[in-house]
Amino acid sequence: MRPTAINRLRVLVPVKRCVDYAVKIRVVNGAVDTNVKHSMNPFDEIAVEEAVRLRERMGSKIEAITVLTIGPTKSQETLRTALAMGADTGIHVETKDTDAPEPLGIAKTIAALVKRDKPDIVIMGKQAIDGDQGMTGQMLAGLLEWPQGTQASKVVVRDNDKEVDVTREIDGGSETVRLTLPAIITTDLRLNEPRYASLPNIMKAKKKKIEKVTPESLGVSLTPVIETLGVSEPPKRVGGGKVESVDELVSKLKEAGVV
Amino acid sequence: MLSQYARRSIYSAPRLLRTYATPAGGNHTLLFLEHTNGAVDAASLSALTAAKQLNGKVTALVVGGEEAEVQKVVEEAKKLDGVSNVLYTSSPTYKNLLPEHLTPLVKSSLQSGSYTHLAAAHSTLAKSLLPRIAAQLDVPAVADVTSVTPSNDGATTFTRPIYAGNAIATVKAPASLSPKIFTARATAFPKAAASGSGVEATKVDDTPPVKGTEHIETKISVSDRPDLAVAGRVVSGGRALKDAETFKKVIDPLADVLGAAVGASRAAVDAGYVDNSLQVGQTGKVVAPELYIAVGISGAIQHLAGMKDSKMIVAINKDPDAPIHQVADLGYVADLYEAVPQLTEKLKK
């Protein structure tokens, strides 16, 4: 099916530039204030790490690790971070600052690049911590009609390199599925501990190639179908003060009728 | 110049209405009903309440690997308040409820009626399944909704938490979008009850297995405690519990005396004190019990995302500046190793 030599796998890792997980976000004028620190979506860091670990385990059987991002010019920083972690090349699908693509548009864009570049494994985060949608991986798998291993806590490429065993986090426990490649994997927090990029690797990453693509050239539209009417602050919860002793705690709990 | 093809994809034409698009008769939701051991899941009962708020008909779809079990669920589903029809099927293909195998079934079920909406609980299964279906139908989906409001023109407005629950987005799925696909946050909707009347059930044809995905094994951690996601009381432990043994020794007796479920912060899960499935937070379970007791948990944004809708929050933490005290209704600044056993003893009386 694919033109490259057999037993050499290409890995594609889509990553997203998000508001940093430690930032306490604020709602200003009906929108989230995004003039704050950004970094790579934590789940995507895990995806990049897993791709790099696959190469460390499988050596030359991994032909290439490509990282992909869809976003404004600044998203290139995120690609550089991924390249510094060990990815080989980057693809930047450049969008306008004002664009707010929804998961379906993102999935279609990735699908177009998958059809062009024919990777064997796509590893991506299970959700982005800004939109908290958790849909892009499954949508991509649906568009391509590929098998999907979502919320992966363990990934093992089998000896024949044509299948991958994915252990998934599910409600109440875990489940292992065997997927025939090509396949989509989305990462859970438990999959691995991402590495820090070392300074020499950050320097090397500056020389790695980033290809620029536009959504138009891929024939996709990133205009959302679902309209966002507004963003508001959640109801504020006010701490009810402190108690001084266990007795006081128990009597307050009884008063509230919860015990 | 752009080719004809590129032009069409960029300036995409108005979305084509499908054969099963908006009927004149109002909303009709296909609800993917999940079940465990022959009983409808609590989260699906909440999703049913969400679907009912569309003021239209609700058809429940029950799927499973075993005929007898599916029949039991169908009998329960027929009596649920708000369900106007039940579709069901069973086949070994669906035994492990893999999204790859379920997608063709749900798609063909959608084609069998005029559905305006496809809904499910925001469970791990539905999270894997609904976006896959949505993509194949070329429609977007809305995840983890906390409110559902229909409008007369056929559009539906949803609210959903974003940024770990630190903002609430209001989004509108236009009338032209069909079906409108969403998953409902269980803690945001009350559970639908049984009405006793009983509606009819129709068997639908099963679909052939899809190649490429094979189930190997499932490991479920067994517990006598109430299910974390739906428990009325939750006792959660954090990193301060030191190790798995201490966690068990301190947290379990308090949970027992309250009949509560046990939860944990990510730090406690990562350190291996308890199983992953007990994690409460943005990336774990979202709970909203009557009483949430956070023991040795600082209250990071990601943890608060999973529990701040609890009716009453109690924090036991020796750090008076821990962010958890800012959301707690009752905060007790104390050493948990003294406070928790004392609390357990006093509650026993």
XYZ file of C-alpha atoms in Angstrom:
608
model
C 0.000 0.000 0.000
C 2.790 2.398 0.747
C 5.706 3.128 -1.488
C 8.460 3.019 1.159
C 10.334 -0.130 2.061
C 8.405 -2.402 4.387
C 9.170 -2.499 8.078
C 10.126 1.122 8.209
C 7.535 3.151 10.001
C 6.722 6.792 9.625
C 5.277 8.531 12.622
C 3.229 11.716 12.514
C 2.669 13.703 15.711
C 0.190 16.594 15.626
C 0.873 19.137 18.397
C -0.945 22.239 19.599
C 0.186 25.500 21.148
C -2.047 26.105 24.181
C -2.236 28.473 27.100
C 0.216 27.024 29.621
C -1.396 24.548 31.998
C -0.280 26.472 35.087
C -1.831 29.775 34.014
C -4.966 30.810 35.823
C -7.029 32.000 32.903
C -9.285 35.033 32.986
C -12.417 35.850 31.047
C -12.288 39.356 29.612
C -15.107 40.839 27.497
C -16.702 37.507 26.769
C -13.525 35.754 25.710
C -10.595 34.053 27.359
C -7.609 36.362 27.738
C -4.889 34.619 25.732
C -2.167 37.239 26.216
C -0.465 34.870 28.611
C 2.262 32.251 28.572
C 1.742 29.496 26.044
C 3.387 26.120 25.738
C 2.862 22.770 24.083
C -0.330 20.998 25.112
C 0.855 18.529 27.831
C -0.794 15.559 26.125
C 1.045 16.391 22.905
C 4.375 16.463 24.735
C 3.582 12.921 25.791
C 2.832 12.053 22.161
C 6.159 13.477 20.958
C 7.955 11.653 23.775
C 6.299 8.370 22.813
C 7.324 8.778 19.172
C 10.915 9.434 20.227
C 10.847 6.445 22.565
C 9.555 4.248 19.740
C 12.653 5.194 17.791
C 14.867 4.537 20.807
C 13.323 1.070 21.104
C 13.069 0.251 17.413
C 16.064 2.104 15.988
C 16.173 2.414 12.219
C 12.789 0.751 11.903
C 11.381 4.197 12.511
C 11.976 6.006 9.271
C 10.878 9.474 10.287
C 9.099 11.393 13.010
C 7.231 14.384 11.647
C 5.541 16.904 13.901
C 2.640 18.950 12.666
C 0.916 22.006 14.023
C -2.051 24.030 12.862
C -2.091 27.575 14.150
C -0.803 31.127 13.853
C 2.851 32.060 13.245
C 3.710 31.684 16.922
C 2.878 27.979 16.772
C 6.294 27.495 15.216
C 7.765 27.722 18.738
C 5.813 24.627 19.603
C 7.148 22.829 16.551
C 10.700 23.791 17.522
C 10.133 22.376 20.990
C 8.980 19.093 19.478
C 11.971 19.059 17.123
C 14.268 19.664 20.092
C 12.717 16.668 21.833
C 13.774 14.486 18.914
C 11.375 14.821 15.993
C 12.975 15.040 12.541
C 10.946 17.534 10.564
C 8.002 19.841 11.071
C 4.948 20.901 9.120
C 3.262 24.193 9.956
C -0.248 24.719 8.660
C -0.480 28.452 9.119
C -3.763 30.030 10.140
C -4.727 33.559 11.051
C -4.622 34.732 14.667
C -8.370 35.180 14.574
C -9.122 31.678 13.314
C -10.682 29.347 15.845
C -10.899 26.038 14.039
C -12.991 23.257 15.547
C -11.827 19.636 15.893
C -13.506 18.522 12.650
C -11.611 21.131 10.619
C -8.366 20.198 12.362
C -9.004 16.501 11.711
C -9.693 17.185 8.031
C -6.455 19.150 7.749
C -4.451 16.355 9.361
C -6.256 13.814 7.173
C -5.221 15.717 4.048
C -1.581 15.598 5.175
C -1.872 11.933 6.118
C -3.125 11.150 2.625
C -0.205 13.099 1.191
C 2.603 11.797 3.413
C 1.238 8.338 4.284
C 2.462 7.876 7.856
C 1.950 4.476 9.518
C 1.222 5.746 13.013
C -0.321 9.021 14.108
C 0.232 9.735 17.808
C -1.526 12.715 19.330
C -2.823 14.004 22.655
C -6.193 12.777 23.881
C -7.374 16.346 24.407
C -6.134 19.903 24.286
C -6.298 21.569 27.685
C -7.809 24.772 26.289
C -10.890 23.560 24.432
C -11.117 20.288 26.400
C -12.855 18.714 23.402
C -10.993 15.412 23.176
C -12.245 14.671 19.676
C -9.622 15.297 17.012
C -7.935 11.869 17.149
C -11.183 9.946 16.866
C -12.414 12.229 14.091
C -9.187 11.694 12.187
C -9.538 7.925 12.609
C -13.128 8.199 11.412
C -12.219 10.246 8.329
C -9.439 7.839 7.360
C -11.386 4.766 8.548
C -8.297 3.705 10.467
C -8.308 1.800 13.770
C -8.036 3.991 16.870
C -6.415 3.426 20.246
C -7.556 6.331 22.393
C -6.326 7.300 25.883
C -3.288 5.088 25.594
C -1.275 4.261 28.691
C 0.955 1.742 26.886
C 1.967 1.320 23.248
C 3.789 -1.752 21.947
C 4.569 -2.198 18.249
C 4.435 -5.941 17.627
C 7.309 -7.938 16.147
C 5.974 -7.957 12.625
C 5.695 -4.135 12.660
C 2.237 -4.375 11.154
C 0.301 -4.225 14.384
C 0.352 -2.229 17.567
C -1.011 -3.188 20.969
C -2.509 -0.234 22.787
C -3.537 -0.366 26.428
C -6.259 2.186 27.032
C -7.461 3.887 30.182
C -11.192 3.243 30.487
C -13.812 3.905 33.193
C -12.989 1.509 35.999
C -9.771 0.050 34.624
C -7.899 -0.589 31.396
C -8.352 -2.382 28.106
C -5.875 -3.623 25.507
C -6.664 -3.550 21.800
C -4.574 -4.751 18.853
C -4.649 -2.383 15.902
C -3.501 -3.106 12.374
C -1.273 -0.330 11.066
C -1.815 2.350 9.910
C -3.535 3.470 13.100
C -4.291 6.483 15.295
C -3.189 6.575 18.923
C -4.140 9.258 21.445
C -2.140 9.658 24.622
C -3.182 9.635 28.252
C -1.083 11.222 31.000
C 0.045 7.804 32.143
C 1.839 6.902 28.912
C 5.209 8.403 29.762
C 7.128 11.240 31.362
C 8.199 13.707 28.640
C 11.858 14.719 28.556
C 13.215 18.227 28.683
C 14.939 19.405 25.540
C 18.644 19.929 26.191
C 20.345 23.131 25.062
C 22.405 21.386 22.313
C 19.202 19.784 21.045
C 17.409 23.126 21.092
C 20.254 24.542 18.979
C 20.127 21.578 16.590
C 16.363 21.925 16.295
C 16.827 25.397 14.810
C 18.366 23.799 11.740
C 15.650 21.227 11.252
C 13.271 21.812 8.380
C 9.786 23.181 8.848
C 7.505 23.003 5.834
C 4.854 25.691 5.566
C 1.453 24.803 4.239
C -1.817 26.699 4.023
C -5.231 25.165 4.683
C -6.235 26.349 1.197
C -3.450 24.387 -0.464
C -4.717 21.279 1.314
C -8.245 21.987 0.158
C -9.704 22.247 3.639
C -11.802 24.883 5.335
C -11.246 25.757 8.975
C -14.419 27.796 9.338
C -16.316 26.433 12.332
C -19.836 25.117 11.839
C -20.704 25.476 15.507
C -20.955 29.102 16.497
C -19.483 30.298 19.787
C -21.936 32.798 21.230
C -19.789 33.778 24.163
C -17.560 32.781 27.028
C -18.380 33.536 30.627
C -16.852 32.959 34.012
C -18.093 29.963 35.939
C -20.067 30.711 39.099
C -17.594 31.706 41.785
C -17.272 29.430 44.736
C -16.553 31.162 47.987
C -14.700 29.323 50.689
C -16.842 29.102 53.770
C -14.088 29.656 56.270
C -12.173 27.428 58.579
C -13.024 25.222 61.518
C -10.792 24.934 64.571
C -11.362 21.361 65.664
C -12.646 17.996 64.547
C -15.649 18.441 66.833
C -16.564 21.682 65.130
C -16.101 20.001 61.742
C -18.420 17.152 62.695
C -21.092 19.454 64.101
C -21.006 21.665 60.975
C -21.314 18.589 58.764
C -24.293 17.422 60.819
C -25.833 20.874 60.657
C -25.580 20.792 56.872
C -27.186 17.359 56.885
C -24.489 15.715 54.810
C -23.534 13.069 57.373
C -6.004 30.145 -10.427
C -7.713 27.648 -8.265
C -8.907 24.434 -9.720
C -12.592 23.716 -9.657
C -11.998 21.148 -6.927
C -9.984 23.409 -4.671
C -12.452 26.204 -5.160
C -15.291 23.986 -4.057
C -13.501 22.823 -0.941
C -12.465 26.266 0.176
C -15.705 28.060 -0.503
C -17.723 25.114 0.596
C -21.343 25.063 -0.434
C -24.083 25.096 2.206
C -24.089 21.801 4.041
C -26.180 19.247 2.198
C -29.236 18.101 4.047
C -29.237 14.386 4.559
C -32.199 12.114 4.074
C -32.503 11.902 7.858
C -32.307 15.659 8.338
C -34.577 17.857 10.427
C -38.150 16.658 10.144
C -41.087 19.000 10.493
C -42.197 17.273 13.685
C -39.582 18.710 16.025
C -36.549 17.208 17.649
C -35.848 13.504 17.750
C -32.773 12.269 19.591
C -31.036 8.956 19.190
C -29.549 8.255 22.597
C -26.701 5.778 22.840
C -27.571 4.033 26.094
C -24.707 2.409 27.986
C -25.095 -0.441 30.415
C -23.094 -2.614 32.789
C -24.109 -6.066 34.024
C -27.625 -5.759 32.617
C -28.411 -2.336 34.109
C -28.434 1.097 32.470
C -25.458 3.221 33.543
C -26.237 6.189 35.782
C -24.390 8.527 33.414
C -26.681 7.447 30.556
C -29.720 8.246 32.714
C -28.340 11.774 33.044
C -27.768 11.921 29.288
C -31.415 10.950 28.843
C -32.445 13.949 30.948
C -30.277 16.136 28.701
C -31.927 14.659 25.604
C -35.401 15.224 27.095
C -34.624 18.930 27.379
C -34.781 19.111 23.592
C -38.574 18.766 23.959
C -38.851 16.065 21.339
C -38.810 12.312 21.057
C -35.975 10.187 22.391
C -35.112 6.811 20.939
C -32.689 4.770 22.995
C -30.171 2.477 21.299
C -29.051 -0.538 23.331
C -26.134 -2.587 22.033
C -24.246 -5.467 23.544
C -22.501 -8.741 22.986
C -25.022 -10.961 24.710
C -28.677 -11.318 23.856
C -29.858 -12.003 27.436
C -28.065 -9.026 28.895
C -29.285 -6.711 26.138
C -32.850 -7.946 26.724
C -32.595 -7.054 30.407
C -31.400 -3.554 29.563
C -34.105 -3.166 26.913
C -36.787 -4.016 29.500
C -35.379 -1.320 31.790
C -34.985 1.187 28.945
C -38.594 0.714 27.798
C -39.825 1.998 31.144
C -37.560 5.034 31.362
C -39.287 8.363 31.624
C -38.852 10.226 28.345
C -37.922 7.283 26.144
C -40.380 7.010 23.251
C -38.826 4.056 21.478
C -36.048 1.534 22.002
C -33.787 0.108 19.324
C -31.614 -2.829 20.238
C -29.292 -5.402 18.833
C -26.763 -7.882 20.094
C -23.932 -9.610 18.301
C -20.537 -11.028 19.281
C -19.156 -8.165 17.154
C -20.237 -5.696 19.837
C -19.019 -7.726 22.807
C -16.225 -5.329 23.729
C -17.971 -2.205 22.469
C -15.141 -1.115 20.204
C -15.845 2.212 18.467
C -14.684 0.806 15.122
C -17.404 -1.865 15.236
C -20.109 0.338 16.740
C -19.725 3.219 14.286
C -21.405 1.424 11.330
C -24.243 0.312 13.618
C -24.974 3.781 14.984
C -24.748 5.227 11.470
C -27.258 2.721 10.114
C -29.534 3.301 13.131
C -29.445 7.036 12.403
C -30.537 6.334 8.861
C -33.529 4.325 10.054
C -35.307 7.393 11.442
C -35.398 11.150 11.194
C -33.055 12.093 13.973
C -32.084 15.660 14.705
C -29.679 14.775 17.525
C -27.344 11.987 18.573
C -26.520 11.980 22.270
C -24.632 9.952 24.862
C -23.081 10.303 28.288
C -19.581 11.807 28.377
C -18.100 8.386 29.193
C -14.843 6.907 27.944
C -16.787 4.818 25.438
C -18.871 7.680 24.037
C -15.809 9.952 23.960
C -14.165 7.388 21.668
C -17.261 6.657 19.626
C -19.222 9.838 18.931
C -16.418 11.895 17.331
C -15.644 8.960 15.036
C -19.275 8.819 13.940
C -19.433 12.618 13.603
C -16.423 12.704 11.275
C -17.876 10.011 9.046
C -21.117 11.990 8.807
C -19.099 15.170 8.170
C -20.613 17.008 11.132
C -18.907 18.555 14.165
C -19.760 17.441 17.702
C -20.077 19.119 21.081
C -18.383 17.455 24.036
C -19.235 17.394 27.734
C -22.233 19.732 27.662
C -23.685 21.081 30.898
C -26.880 22.525 29.429
C -29.043 21.902 26.378
C -31.473 24.541 25.081
C -33.516 24.061 21.905
C -34.794 27.056 19.973
C -37.879 27.236 17.771
C -35.919 27.538 14.549
C -34.336 24.101 15.050
C -30.991 25.302 16.403
C -29.671 24.026 19.724
C -27.618 26.007 22.208
C -25.246 24.234 24.563
C -22.964 25.328 27.352
C -19.744 23.485 28.046
C -16.781 24.066 30.323
C -13.447 24.933 28.712
C -9.956 25.586 30.152
C -10.406 22.993 32.908
C -13.743 24.479 33.888
C -12.350 27.987 34.366
C -14.589 29.331 31.630
C -17.967 28.369 30.268
C -18.513 28.538 26.520
C -21.973 28.951 25.044
C -22.145 27.423 21.598
C -24.893 27.126 19.032
C -25.395 24.270 16.625
C -27.362 25.708 13.695
C -30.636 24.238 12.465
C -28.982 23.156 9.221
C -26.652 20.849 11.145
C -28.085 17.375 11.342
C -27.672 15.362 13.341
C -26.373 17.518 16.165
C -24.040 15.293 18.134
C -23.235 15.822 21.803
C -22.081 14.100 24.971
C -23.600 15.193 28.286
C -21.730 15.731 31.544
C -23.361 13.345 34.017
C -23.071 15.643 37.021
C -24.889 18.466 35.228
C -28.173 16.614 34.684
C -30.316 14.656 37.155
C -30.849 10.971 36.429
C -34.033 10.113 34.520
C -36.363 7.838 36.455
C -38.526 4.920 35.426
C -42.115 5.882 34.590
C -43.496 2.378 34.506
C -45.522 2.706 31.312
C -43.308 0.857 28.871
C -42.842 1.625 25.184
C -42.119 -0.671 22.271
C -38.724 -1.999 21.306
C -37.484 -2.705 17.810
C -34.605 -4.954 16.884
C -32.209 -3.445 14.379
C -29.903 -5.383 12.090
C -26.403 -5.879 13.357
C -23.481 -4.788 11.209
C -20.481 -6.917 10.206
C -17.227 -6.581 12.151
C -14.708 -4.046 10.889
C -11.200 -5.295 10.172
C -8.170 -3.839 11.876
C -9.137 -3.726 15.535
C -9.103 -6.673 17.866
C -9.840 -6.737 21.574
C -7.169 -8.458 23.661
C -8.131 -7.996 27.303
C -9.942 -5.816 29.804
C -8.845 -5.274 33.381
C -11.447 -3.768 35.653
C -10.452 -2.902 39.191
C -13.102 -4.377 41.457
C -14.371 -2.488 44.460
C -17.290 -2.803 46.893
C -17.453 0.947 47.166
C -19.934 3.096 45.272
C -18.934 4.120 41.771
C -16.834 7.281 42.003
C -18.625 9.131 39.198
C -22.075 8.835 40.775
C -21.331 8.509 44.499
C -23.165 10.808 46.896
C -20.038 11.214 48.998
C -16.400 11.129 47.974
C -13.262 11.062 50.099
C -10.139 11.946 48.104
C -6.505 11.719 49.024
C -3.463 13.506 47.646
C 0.287 13.311 47.647
C 0.486 13.950 51.392
C -0.644 10.356 52.007
C 2.963 9.196 51.414
C 2.364 5.701 50.002
C -0.273 3.162 48.972
C -0.421 1.564 52.406
C -0.846 4.842 54.270
C -3.462 5.942 51.762
C -5.476 2.803 52.459
C -5.008 3.067 56.213
C -6.109 6.712 56.437
C -8.620 7.216 53.628
C -10.453 3.893 53.515
C -11.861 3.901 57.088
C -13.257 7.412 56.614
C -14.789 6.431 53.266
C -16.243 3.298 54.888
C -17.865 5.161 57.726
C -19.445 7.595 55.250
C -20.318 4.970 52.642
C -18.288 7.130 50.277
C -16.332 6.440 47.105
C -12.571 6.940 47.180
C -10.947 9.422 44.817
C -7.449 10.771 44.373
C -5.458 13.645 42.973
C -3.169 13.100 40.021
C -0.142 13.265 42.303
C -1.481 10.339 44.340
C -2.261 8.340 41.218
C 1.107 9.037 39.609
C 2.893 8.053 42.790
C 1.052 4.738 42.610
C -1.010 5.106 45.813
C -4.218 4.141 44.010
C -5.479 2.996 40.618
C -5.641 5.474 37.723
C -9.379 5.107 37.424
C -9.820 6.896 40.769
C -8.313 10.153 39.562
C -10.562 13.177 39.976
C -9.850 16.139 37.725
C -9.691 17.607 34.246
C -8.195 14.431 32.837
C -9.859 11.993 35.205
C -13.390 11.771 36.542
C -15.650 14.748 37.061
C -17.673 14.325 40.242
C -20.297 16.452 41.954
C -21.296 14.626 45.145
C -23.225 16.005 48.117
C -20.022 15.871 50.143
C -16.429 15.948 48.884
C -13.672 15.588 51.444
C -10.222 16.491 50.120
C -7.462 15.135 52.314
C -3.902 16.291 51.736
C -4.812 17.779 48.357
C -3.466 21.257 47.539
C -6.164 22.021 44.981
C -4.431 22.533 41.641
C -6.554 23.940 38.773
C -6.669 20.495 37.165
C -8.010 18.843 40.319
C -10.574 21.572 41.002
C -11.895 21.036 37.452
C -13.111 17.634 38.564
C -14.812 18.445 41.854
C -15.709 22.102 42.245
C -19.376 21.477 41.503
C -19.683 19.350 44.645
C -22.434 20.560 46.972
C -20.182 20.731 50.019
C -16.405 20.661 49.954
C -14.365 19.895 53.052
C -10.595 20.350 52.993
C -8.200 18.883 55.496
C -4.779 20.308 54.783
C -2.047 21.555 57.057
C -1.123 24.369 54.680
C -3.478 27.291 55.406
C -2.578 28.847 52.032
C -3.392 25.762 49.950
C -5.739 26.801 47.102
C -8.188 24.091 48.172
C -9.148 26.240 51.193
C -10.392 28.936 48.784
C -13.130 26.687 47.441
C -13.814 24.621 50.557
C -17.008 25.262 52.494
C -15.278 23.892 55.553
C -11.527 24.044 55.802
C -9.604 22.450 58.633
C -5.957 23.370 58.882
C -4.477 20.346 60.577
C -2.221 17.356 60.211
C -4.257 14.802 58.332
C -2.720 11.918 60.280
C -4.356 13.234 63.435
C -7.461 14.814 61.951
C -8.694 12.008 59.716
C -8.620 9.175 62.283
C -10.313 11.490 64.817
C -12.960 12.444 62.298
C -13.508 8.777 61.457
C -13.951 7.908 65.142
C -16.350 10.769 65.809
C -18.454 9.940 62.760
C -18.801 6.354 63.928
C -20.711 7.497 66.984
